[in-house]
Amino acid sequence: MSEHKRAIVRGVADTFDQAVAVYFGTGPSDVDEAKRQHDTYVASLRKFGVEVKELPTDNDYPDCCFVEDQVVVCDGKGLLTISGHDTRKGEQDVVKAGLESELELSRMTQPARMDGGDVIKFGDKYLVGISTRTNREAAQQLRDFVTPMGYTVHEIPIPSNALHLKSIASSPAPGLILAPRVYFDENSFPEDAEVIWVPEEEVYGANTIGFDKDILVADGYPNAHKALTDRGFNIHPIEMSQIRAGDGSLTCLSVFY
Ligand code: CIR
């Protein structure tokens, strides 16, 4: 059974063309198209049976659709992060309001800085990217949060040419990781992980969301798609070009709980 049953999402702001964009492009150029792509994303989650709660957007926060960065969820509890980018801290109030009736919430404390895009739940482990947005203090606070629930934390250094762990990797199914080799070394992932390496030029295609045998993927990454279909998965590509232009991937647009 997929772990992806309920999710929050947040609409694309009218100001999305001012989103922070450093890695995948120079910023969104067509906000209406970004909104259409977001609508298709939300419809796709619903198609896979996810109960989706839509939170109001806020034009004061161009990046506010990327809800994933604001909280990390573990077994009915949520740990609110301290955003790794100062302009994004104010996005959290609405995320907190949307989740506080659903989850028991607590907060990280300074000097922790974390974006949820650096966290992959992987069986009984949380893989945590140590990046320009997420520091080791935050990894330790996440460890303190998940250890009582029976999980461990595995830290992974993220090279400076990538935003988050999930900008360059995902776990489309239990035990499986999809990632480009060049961003990682042989010790990056846990020993028991089966890693499918995708070509470097398809790094964006490494971000996926799995629903058992069905996998939501970004359109336009044929080698990543083939690697998944060769393993018997059904892939469901959606257009992400304008979301990508704001450095966002599929996972960034939702928090599953
Ligand atoms: C940022 O730079 O913070 C946003 N423009 C993109 C955040 C993407 N979030 C994610 O990968 N989890």
PDB file of C-alpha atoms and ligand atoms in Angstrom:
ATOM      1  CA  MET A   1       0.000   0.000   0.000  1.00  0.00           C
ATOM      2  CA  SER A   2       1.325   3.456  -0.891  1.00  0.00           C
ATOM      3  CA  GLU A   3       2.230   5.727   2.034  1.00  0.00           C
ATOM      4  CA  HIS A   4       0.790   8.614   0.055  1.00  0.00           C
ATOM      5  CA  LYS A   5      -2.779   8.920   1.272  1.00  0.00           C
ATOM      6  CA  ARG A   6      -3.328  12.513   2.366  1.00  0.00           C
ATOM      7  CA  ALA A   7      -1.495  15.648   1.320  1.00  0.00           C
ATOM      8  CA  ILE A   8      -1.480  19.396   1.566  1.00  0.00           C
ATOM      9  CA  VAL A   9      -0.671  21.531  -1.455  1.00  0.00           C
ATOM     10  CA  ARG A  10      -0.619  25.302  -1.931  1.00  0.00           C
ATOM     11  CA  GLY A  11      -1.485  27.222  -5.070  1.00  0.00           C
ATOM     12  CA  VAL A  12       1.053  29.003  -7.265  1.00  0.00           C
ATOM     13  CA  ALA A  13       1.330  32.719  -6.357  1.00  0.00           C
ATOM     14  CA  ASP A  14       0.734  35.433  -8.974  1.00  0.00           C
ATOM     15  CA  THR A  15       4.315  36.475  -8.124  1.00  0.00           C
ATOM     16  CA  PHE A  16       5.794  33.053  -8.969  1.00  0.00           C
ATOM     17  CA  ASP A  17       7.959  34.698 -11.642  1.00  0.00           C
ATOM     18  CA  GLN A  18       9.971  36.102  -8.682  1.00  0.00           C
ATOM     19  CA  ALA A  19      10.636  32.635  -7.215  1.00  0.00           C
ATOM     20  CA  VAL A  20      14.195  31.976  -6.102  1.00  0.00           C
ATOM     21  CA  ALA A  21      15.808  30.250  -9.088  1.00  0.00           C
ATOM     22  CA  VAL A  22      19.469  29.305  -9.222  1.00  0.00           C
ATOM     23  CA  TYR A  23      19.798  25.675 -10.250  1.00  0.00           C
ATOM     24  CA  PHE A  24      17.441  24.513 -13.001  1.00  0.00           C
ATOM     25  CA  GLY A  25      16.961  27.801 -14.801  1.00  0.00           C
ATOM     26  CA  THR A  26      16.628  31.548 -14.589  1.00  0.00           C
ATOM     27  CA  GLY A  27      13.125  31.640 -13.149  1.00  0.00           C
ATOM     28  CA  PRO A  28       9.559  31.024 -14.300  1.00  0.00           C
ATOM     29  CA  SER A  29       8.457  33.069 -17.320  1.00  0.00           C
ATOM     30  CA  ASP A  30       4.769  32.069 -17.533  1.00  0.00           C
ATOM     31  CA  VAL A  31       2.881  32.115 -14.244  1.00  0.00           C
ATOM     32  CA  ASP A  32      -0.432  31.064 -15.851  1.00  0.00           C
ATOM     33  CA  GLU A  33       1.252  27.983 -17.289  1.00  0.00           C
ATOM     34  CA  ALA A  34       2.818  27.256 -13.888  1.00  0.00           C
ATOM     35  CA  LYS A  35      -0.693  27.379 -12.406  1.00  0.00           C
ATOM     36  CA  ARG A  36      -1.978  24.965 -15.066  1.00  0.00           C
ATOM     37  CA  GLN A  37       0.911  22.594 -14.375  1.00  0.00           C
ATOM     38  CA  HIS A  38       0.147  22.800 -10.663  1.00  0.00           C
ATOM     39  CA  ASP A  39      -3.546  22.061 -11.341  1.00  0.00           C
ATOM     40  CA  THR A  40      -2.555  18.974 -13.331  1.00  0.00           C
ATOM     41  CA  TYR A  41      -0.285  17.888 -10.492  1.00  0.00           C
ATOM     42  CA  VAL A  42      -3.088  18.196  -7.934  1.00  0.00           C
ATOM     43  CA  ALA A  43      -5.480  16.328 -10.242  1.00  0.00           C
ATOM     44  CA  SER A  44      -2.858  13.573 -10.603  1.00  0.00           C
ATOM     45  CA  LEU A  45      -2.538  13.168  -6.850  1.00  0.00           C
ATOM     46  CA  ARG A  46      -6.320  12.846  -6.637  1.00  0.00           C
ATOM     47  CA  LYS A  47      -6.301  10.317  -9.487  1.00  0.00           C
ATOM     48  CA  PHE A  48      -4.024   8.161  -7.355  1.00  0.00           C
ATOM     49  CA  GLY A  49      -6.500   8.358  -4.484  1.00  0.00           C
ATOM     50  CA  VAL A  50      -4.744  11.020  -2.421  1.00  0.00           C
ATOM     51  CA  GLU A  51      -7.058  13.143  -0.282  1.00  0.00           C
ATOM     52  CA  VAL A  52      -5.700  16.611  -1.070  1.00  0.00           C
ATOM     53  CA  LYS A  53      -6.190  19.690   1.093  1.00  0.00           C
ATOM     54  CA  GLU A  54      -5.529  22.920  -0.825  1.00  0.00           C
ATOM     55  CA  LEU A  55      -4.082  25.808   1.195  1.00  0.00           C
ATOM     56  CA  PRO A  56      -4.489  29.440   0.122  1.00  0.00           C
ATOM     57  CA  THR A  57      -1.628  30.965  -1.824  1.00  0.00           C
ATOM     58  CA  ASP A  58       0.035  34.242  -0.797  1.00  0.00           C
ATOM     59  CA  ASN A  59       1.453  36.651  -3.351  1.00  0.00           C
ATOM     60  CA  ASP A  60       3.904  37.984  -0.745  1.00  0.00           C
ATOM     61  CA  TYR A  61       5.675  34.623  -0.972  1.00  0.00           C
ATOM     62  CA  PRO A  62       6.584  33.715  -4.570  1.00  0.00           C
ATOM     63  CA  ASP A  63       7.868  30.273  -3.510  1.00  0.00           C
ATOM     64  CA  CYS A  64       4.936  29.349  -1.277  1.00  0.00           C
ATOM     65  CA  CYS A  65       3.696  26.508  -3.516  1.00  0.00           C
ATOM     66  CA  PHE A  66       6.780  24.509  -2.393  1.00  0.00           C
ATOM     67  CA  VAL A  67       5.168  23.361   0.854  1.00  0.00           C
ATOM     68  CA  GLU A  68       7.463  20.352   1.235  1.00  0.00           C
ATOM     69  CA  ASP A  69      10.238  22.556   2.574  1.00  0.00           C
ATOM     70  CA  GLN A  70       8.330  23.749   5.642  1.00  0.00           C
ATOM     71  CA  VAL A  71       7.744  20.529   7.576  1.00  0.00           C
ATOM     72  CA  VAL A  72       8.943  16.933   7.915  1.00  0.00           C
ATOM     73  CA  VAL A  73       6.310  14.337   8.798  1.00  0.00           C
ATOM     74  CA  CYS A  74       6.808  11.130  10.759  1.00  0.00           C
ATOM     75  CA  ASP A  75       3.975   8.813  11.855  1.00  0.00           C
ATOM     76  CA  GLY A  76       1.348  11.402  12.703  1.00  0.00           C
ATOM     77  CA  LYS A  77       3.782  14.026  13.939  1.00  0.00           C
ATOM     78  CA  GLY A  78       5.249  17.007  12.105  1.00  0.00           C
ATOM     79  CA  LEU A  79       8.509  18.854  12.704  1.00  0.00           C
ATOM     80  CA  LEU A  80       8.324  22.420  11.400  1.00  0.00           C
ATOM     81  CA  THR A  81      11.643  23.360   9.844  1.00  0.00           C
ATOM     82  CA  ILE A  82      13.458  26.685   9.849  1.00  0.00           C
ATOM     83  CA  SER A  83      13.638  27.465   6.154  1.00  0.00           C
ATOM     84  CA  GLY A  84      17.108  27.444   4.657  1.00  0.00           C
ATOM     85  CA  HIS A  85      16.275  30.609   2.706  1.00  0.00           C
ATOM     86  CA  ASP A  86      15.374  33.759   4.642  1.00  0.00           C
ATOM     87  CA  THR A  87      12.735  34.958   2.149  1.00  0.00           C
ATOM     88  CA  ARG A  88      10.776  31.736   2.668  1.00  0.00           C
ATOM     89  CA  LYS A  89      10.417  31.683   6.457  1.00  0.00           C
ATOM     90  CA  GLY A  90       7.036  33.481   6.422  1.00  0.00           C
ATOM     91  CA  GLU A  91       5.473  30.738   4.285  1.00  0.00           C
ATOM     92  CA  GLN A  92       5.226  28.484   7.293  1.00  0.00           C
ATOM     93  CA  ASP A  93       2.256  29.970   9.164  1.00  0.00           C
ATOM     94  CA  VAL A  94      -0.263  28.795   6.565  1.00  0.00           C
ATOM     95  CA  VAL A  95       1.334  25.335   6.382  1.00  0.00           C
ATOM     96  CA  LYS A  96       1.190  25.079  10.159  1.00  0.00           C
ATOM     97  CA  ALA A  97      -2.466  26.167  10.186  1.00  0.00           C
ATOM     98  CA  GLY A  98      -3.264  23.577   7.517  1.00  0.00           C
ATOM     99  CA  LEU A  99      -1.661  20.728   9.418  1.00  0.00           C
ATOM    100  CA  GLU A 100      -2.235  21.443  13.093  1.00  0.00           C
ATOM    101  CA  SER A 101      -5.603  19.698  13.177  1.00  0.00           C
ATOM    102  CA  GLU A 102      -4.050  16.664  11.429  1.00  0.00           C
ATOM    103  CA  LEU A 103      -0.660  16.249  13.095  1.00  0.00           C
ATOM    104  CA  GLU A 104       1.027  16.851  16.409  1.00  0.00           C
ATOM    105  CA  LEU A 105       3.458  19.620  15.493  1.00  0.00           C
ATOM    106  CA  SER A 106       6.744  20.738  17.017  1.00  0.00           C
ATOM    107  CA  ARG A 107       9.386  23.179  15.815  1.00  0.00           C
ATOM    108  CA  MET A 108      13.085  23.124  15.129  1.00  0.00           C
ATOM    109  CA  THR A 109      15.152  25.640  17.044  1.00  0.00           C
ATOM    110  CA  GLN A 110      18.078  27.824  15.930  1.00  0.00           C
ATOM    111  CA  PRO A 111      20.750  27.367  14.696  1.00  0.00           C
ATOM    112  CA  ALA A 112      19.041  24.566  12.747  1.00  0.00           C
ATOM    113  CA  ARG A 113      18.194  25.371   9.133  1.00  0.00           C
ATOM    114  CA  MET A 114      16.380  22.842   6.980  1.00  0.00           C
ATOM    115  CA  ASP A 115      14.295  22.603   3.833  1.00  0.00           C
ATOM    116  CA  GLY A 116      12.112  19.493   3.734  1.00  0.00           C
ATOM    117  CA  GLY A 117      13.349  18.974   0.173  1.00  0.00           C
ATOM    118  CA  ASP A 118      16.480  17.567   1.781  1.00  0.00           C
ATOM    119  CA  VAL A 119      14.619  14.685   3.430  1.00  0.00           C
ATOM    120  CA  ILE A 120      13.659  11.314   1.942  1.00  0.00           C
ATOM    121  CA  LYS A 121      11.781   8.799   4.079  1.00  0.00           C
ATOM    122  CA  PHE A 122      13.350   5.458   3.210  1.00  0.00           C
ATOM    123  CA  GLY A 123      11.937   2.511   5.137  1.00  0.00           C
ATOM    124  CA  ASP A 124      13.060   2.897   8.738  1.00  0.00           C
ATOM    125  CA  LYS A 125      15.535   5.632   7.779  1.00  0.00           C
ATOM    126  CA  TYR A 126      15.349   9.310   7.026  1.00  0.00           C
ATOM    127  CA  LEU A 127      17.939  10.265   4.419  1.00  0.00           C
ATOM    128  CA  VAL A 128      18.951  13.880   5.033  1.00  0.00           C
ATOM    129  CA  GLY A 129      20.904  15.998   2.577  1.00  0.00           C
ATOM    130  CA  ILE A 130      23.382  18.379   4.159  1.00  0.00           C
ATOM    131  CA  SER A 131      23.174  21.235   1.698  1.00  0.00           C
ATOM    132  CA  THR A 132      23.266  25.006   1.408  1.00  0.00           C
ATOM    133  CA  ARG A 133      19.735  24.923   2.905  1.00  0.00           C
ATOM    134  CA  THR A 134      20.083  22.194   5.558  1.00  0.00           C
ATOM    135  CA  ASN A 135      22.749  22.036   8.267  1.00  0.00           C
ATOM    136  CA  ARG A 136      23.929  19.259  10.554  1.00  0.00           C
ATOM    137  CA  GLU A 137      22.247  20.836  13.562  1.00  0.00           C
ATOM    138  CA  ALA A 138      18.918  20.377  11.765  1.00  0.00           C
ATOM    139  CA  ALA A 139      19.808  16.752  10.949  1.00  0.00           C
ATOM    140  CA  GLN A 140      20.461  16.198  14.657  1.00  0.00           C
ATOM    141  CA  GLN A 141      17.127  17.769  15.608  1.00  0.00           C
ATOM    142  CA  LEU A 142      15.395  15.544  13.064  1.00  0.00           C
ATOM    143  CA  ARG A 143      17.226  12.567  14.605  1.00  0.00           C
ATOM    144  CA  ASP A 144      15.962  13.547  18.058  1.00  0.00           C
ATOM    145  CA  PHE A 145      12.452  13.789  16.580  1.00  0.00           C
ATOM    146  CA  VAL A 146      12.324  10.431  14.731  1.00  0.00           C
ATOM    147  CA  THR A 147      14.437   8.206  17.007  1.00  0.00           C
ATOM    148  CA  PRO A 148      11.651   7.659  19.573  1.00  0.00           C
ATOM    149  CA  MET A 149       9.447   6.456  16.683  1.00  0.00           C
ATOM    150  CA  GLY A 150      12.029   3.830  15.672  1.00  0.00           C
ATOM    151  CA  TYR A 151      13.774   5.573  12.786  1.00  0.00           C
ATOM    152  CA  THR A 152      17.403   6.470  12.165  1.00  0.00           C
ATOM    153  CA  VAL A 153      18.900   9.382  10.219  1.00  0.00           C
ATOM    154  CA  HIS A 154      21.442   8.903   7.436  1.00  0.00           C
ATOM    155  CA  GLU A 155      23.212  12.090   6.358  1.00  0.00           C
ATOM    156  CA  ILE A 156      24.236  12.662   2.737  1.00  0.00           C
ATOM    157  CA  PRO A 157      26.481  15.554   1.644  1.00  0.00           C
ATOM    158  CA  ILE A 158      24.899  17.461  -1.250  1.00  0.00           C
ATOM    159  CA  PRO A 159      27.251  19.087  -3.769  1.00  0.00           C
ATOM    160  CA  SER A 160      26.959  22.856  -4.128  1.00  0.00           C
ATOM    161  CA  ASN A 161      25.650  22.564  -7.689  1.00  0.00           C
ATOM    162  CA  ALA A 162      22.387  21.061  -6.391  1.00  0.00           C
ATOM    163  CA  LEU A 163      19.626  22.629  -4.310  1.00  0.00           C
ATOM    164  CA  HIS A 164      18.292  19.736  -2.244  1.00  0.00           C
ATOM    165  CA  LEU A 165      18.681  15.971  -1.886  1.00  0.00           C
ATOM    166  CA  LYS A 166      15.306  15.558  -3.572  1.00  0.00           C
ATOM    167  CA  SER A 167      16.347  17.854  -6.437  1.00  0.00           C
ATOM    168  CA  ILE A 168      18.721  15.033  -7.440  1.00  0.00           C
ATOM    169  CA  ALA A 169      17.197  11.835  -6.029  1.00  0.00           C
ATOM    170  CA  SER A 170      13.981  10.199  -4.926  1.00  0.00           C
ATOM    171  CA  SER A 171      12.681   6.871  -3.723  1.00  0.00           C
ATOM    172  CA  PRO A 172       9.966   5.804  -6.155  1.00  0.00           C
ATOM    173  CA  ALA A 173       9.295   2.547  -4.286  1.00  0.00           C
ATOM    174  CA  PRO A 174      10.412   0.869  -1.044  1.00  0.00           C
ATOM    175  CA  GLY A 175      14.128   0.053  -1.090  1.00  0.00           C
ATOM    176  CA  LEU A 176      14.701   1.862  -4.375  1.00  0.00           C
ATOM    177  CA  ILE A 177      16.542   5.116  -5.125  1.00  0.00           C
ATOM    178  CA  LEU A 178      16.641   6.970  -8.453  1.00  0.00           C
ATOM    179  CA  ALA A 179      19.583   9.364  -8.836  1.00  0.00           C
ATOM    180  CA  PRO A 180      22.413  10.475 -11.159  1.00  0.00           C
ATOM    181  CA  ARG A 181      25.765   8.944 -10.182  1.00  0.00           C
ATOM    182  CA  VAL A 182      27.853  12.117 -10.476  1.00  0.00           C
ATOM    183  CA  TYR A 183      26.227  13.864  -7.509  1.00  0.00           C
ATOM    184  CA  PHE A 184      26.950  11.032  -5.078  1.00  0.00           C
ATOM    185  CA  ASP A 185      29.689   8.690  -3.940  1.00  0.00           C
ATOM    186  CA  GLU A 186      29.610   5.007  -3.065  1.00  0.00           C
ATOM    187  CA  ASN A 187      28.700   5.670   0.564  1.00  0.00           C
ATOM    188  CA  SER A 188      25.958   8.195  -0.086  1.00  0.00           C
ATOM    189  CA  PHE A 189      23.034   5.821   0.201  1.00  0.00           C
ATOM    190  CA  PRO A 190      22.398   3.079   2.772  1.00  0.00           C
ATOM    191  CA  GLU A 191      23.968  -0.283   1.922  1.00  0.00           C
ATOM    192  CA  ASP A 192      20.604  -1.973   1.483  1.00  0.00           C
ATOM    193  CA  ALA A 193      19.382   0.588  -1.082  1.00  0.00           C
ATOM    194  CA  GLU A 194      19.001  -0.503  -4.688  1.00  0.00           C
ATOM    195  CA  VAL A 195      20.101   2.520  -6.693  1.00  0.00           C
ATOM    196  CA  ILE A 196      19.050   3.138 -10.290  1.00  0.00           C
ATOM    197  CA  TRP A 197      21.532   5.602 -11.760  1.00  0.00           C
ATOM    198  CA  VAL A 198      20.121   7.988 -14.341  1.00  0.00           C
ATOM    199  CA  PRO A 199      22.226  10.066 -16.744  1.00  0.00           C
ATOM    200  CA  GLU A 200      23.457  13.390 -15.362  1.00  0.00           C
ATOM    201  CA  GLU A 201      21.526  15.347 -18.003  1.00  0.00           C
ATOM    202  CA  GLU A 202      18.312  13.761 -16.701  1.00  0.00           C
ATOM    203  CA  VAL A 203      18.840  14.819 -13.103  1.00  0.00           C
ATOM    204  CA  TYR A 204      15.464  16.531 -12.964  1.00  0.00           C
ATOM    205  CA  GLY A 205      13.840  13.226 -13.949  1.00  0.00           C
ATOM    206  CA  ALA A 206      15.183  11.628 -10.755  1.00  0.00           C
ATOM    207  CA  ASN A 207      12.448  13.306  -8.704  1.00  0.00           C
ATOM    208  CA  THR A 208       9.375  11.065  -8.664  1.00  0.00           C
ATOM    209  CA  ILE A 209       6.426  10.166  -6.461  1.00  0.00           C
ATOM    210  CA  GLY A 210       5.481   6.505  -6.189  1.00  0.00           C
ATOM    211  CA  PHE A 211       2.031   5.010  -5.683  1.00  0.00           C
ATOM    212  CA  ASP A 212       2.836   1.294  -5.535  1.00  0.00           C
ATOM    213  CA  LYS A 213       3.348   0.265  -9.192  1.00  0.00           C
ATOM    214  CA  ASP A 214       2.343   3.703 -10.527  1.00  0.00           C
ATOM    215  CA  ILE A 215       4.924   6.485 -10.533  1.00  0.00           C
ATOM    216  CA  LEU A 216       4.332  10.173 -11.164  1.00  0.00           C
ATOM    217  CA  VAL A 217       7.278  11.557 -13.153  1.00  0.00           C
ATOM    218  CA  ALA A 218       8.193  14.795 -14.924  1.00  0.00           C
ATOM    219  CA  ASP A 219       7.704  14.684 -18.683  1.00  0.00           C
ATOM    220  CA  GLY A 220      10.803  14.630 -20.903  1.00  0.00           C
ATOM    221  CA  TYR A 221      13.308  12.277 -19.239  1.00  0.00           C
ATOM    222  CA  PRO A 222      13.280   9.127 -21.400  1.00  0.00           C
ATOM    223  CA  ASN A 223      16.186   7.267 -19.759  1.00  0.00           C
ATOM    224  CA  ALA A 224      14.795   7.743 -16.271  1.00  0.00           C
ATOM    225  CA  HIS A 225      11.384   6.653 -17.519  1.00  0.00           C
ATOM    226  CA  LYS A 226      12.792   3.556 -19.233  1.00  0.00           C
ATOM    227  CA  ALA A 227      14.678   2.535 -16.111  1.00  0.00           C
ATOM    228  CA  LEU A 228      11.356   2.508 -14.280  1.00  0.00           C
ATOM    229  CA  THR A 229       9.268   0.823 -16.973  1.00  0.00           C
ATOM    230  CA  ASP A 230      12.006  -1.851 -17.353  1.00  0.00           C
ATOM    231  CA  ARG A 231      11.360  -2.697 -13.703  1.00  0.00           C
ATOM    232  CA  GLY A 232       7.660  -3.097 -14.313  1.00  0.00           C
ATOM    233  CA  PHE A 233       6.430   0.260 -13.064  1.00  0.00           C
ATOM    234  CA  ASN A 234       3.742   2.258 -14.861  1.00  0.00           C
ATOM    235  CA  ILE A 235       4.939   5.819 -15.350  1.00  0.00           C
ATOM    236  CA  HIS A 236       2.663   8.851 -15.496  1.00  0.00           C
ATOM    237  CA  PRO A 237       4.528  11.875 -16.936  1.00  0.00           C
ATOM    238  CA  ILE A 238       3.263  15.401 -16.322  1.00  0.00           C
ATOM    239  CA  GLU A 239       4.584  18.692 -17.683  1.00  0.00           C
ATOM    240  CA  MET A 240       6.700  20.487 -15.065  1.00  0.00           C
ATOM    241  CA  SER A 241       8.669  23.015 -17.147  1.00  0.00           C
ATOM    242  CA  GLN A 242       7.482  26.166 -15.333  1.00  0.00           C
ATOM    243  CA  ILE A 243       7.681  24.590 -11.875  1.00  0.00           C
ATOM    244  CA  ARG A 244      11.183  23.424 -12.757  1.00  0.00           C
ATOM    245  CA  ALA A 245      12.063  26.975 -13.810  1.00  0.00           C
ATOM    246  CA  GLY A 246      11.426  27.944 -10.170  1.00  0.00           C
ATOM    247  CA  ASP A 247      13.806  25.158  -9.046  1.00  0.00           C
ATOM    248  CA  GLY A 248      10.879  23.026  -7.882  1.00  0.00           C
ATOM    249  CA  SER A 249      10.293  19.334  -8.495  1.00  0.00           C
ATOM    250  CA  LEU A 250       7.268  17.042  -8.099  1.00  0.00           C
ATOM    251  CA  THR A 251       7.834  16.299  -4.425  1.00  0.00           C
ATOM    252  CA  CYS A 252       8.281  19.990  -3.497  1.00  0.00           C
ATOM    253  CA  LEU A 253       4.627  20.711  -4.204  1.00  0.00           C
ATOM    254  CA  SER A 254       3.106  18.551  -1.478  1.00  0.00           C
ATOM    255  CA  VAL A 255       3.459  17.280   2.060  1.00  0.00           C
ATOM    256  CA  PHE A 256       2.123  13.755   2.569  1.00  0.00           C
ATOM    257  CA  TYR A 257       0.881  12.815   5.998  1.00  0.00           C
TER     258      TYR A 257
HETATM  259  C1  CIR B   1      13.714  27.709  -3.545  1.00  0.00           C
HETATM  260  O1  CIR B   1      14.773  28.033  -4.075  1.00  0.00           O
HETATM  261  O2  CIR B   1      13.598  27.598  -2.331  1.00  0.00           O
HETATM  262  C2  CIR B   1      12.508  27.456  -4.424  1.00  0.00           C
HETATM  263  N1  CIR B   1      12.561  28.287  -5.575  1.00  0.00           N
HETATM  264  C3  CIR B   1      12.453  26.010  -4.862  1.00  0.00           C
HETATM  265  C4  CIR B   1      12.182  25.080  -3.723  1.00  0.00           C
HETATM  266  C5  CIR B   1      12.026  23.689  -4.198  1.00  0.00           C
HETATM  267  N2  CIR B   1      11.686  22.821  -3.135  1.00  0.00           N
HETATM  268  C6  CIR B   1      12.107  21.583  -3.036  1.00  0.00           C
HETATM  269  O3  CIR B   1      12.942  21.141  -3.797  1.00  0.00           O
HETATM  270  N3  CIR B   1      11.660  20.880  -2.011  1.00  0.00           N
END
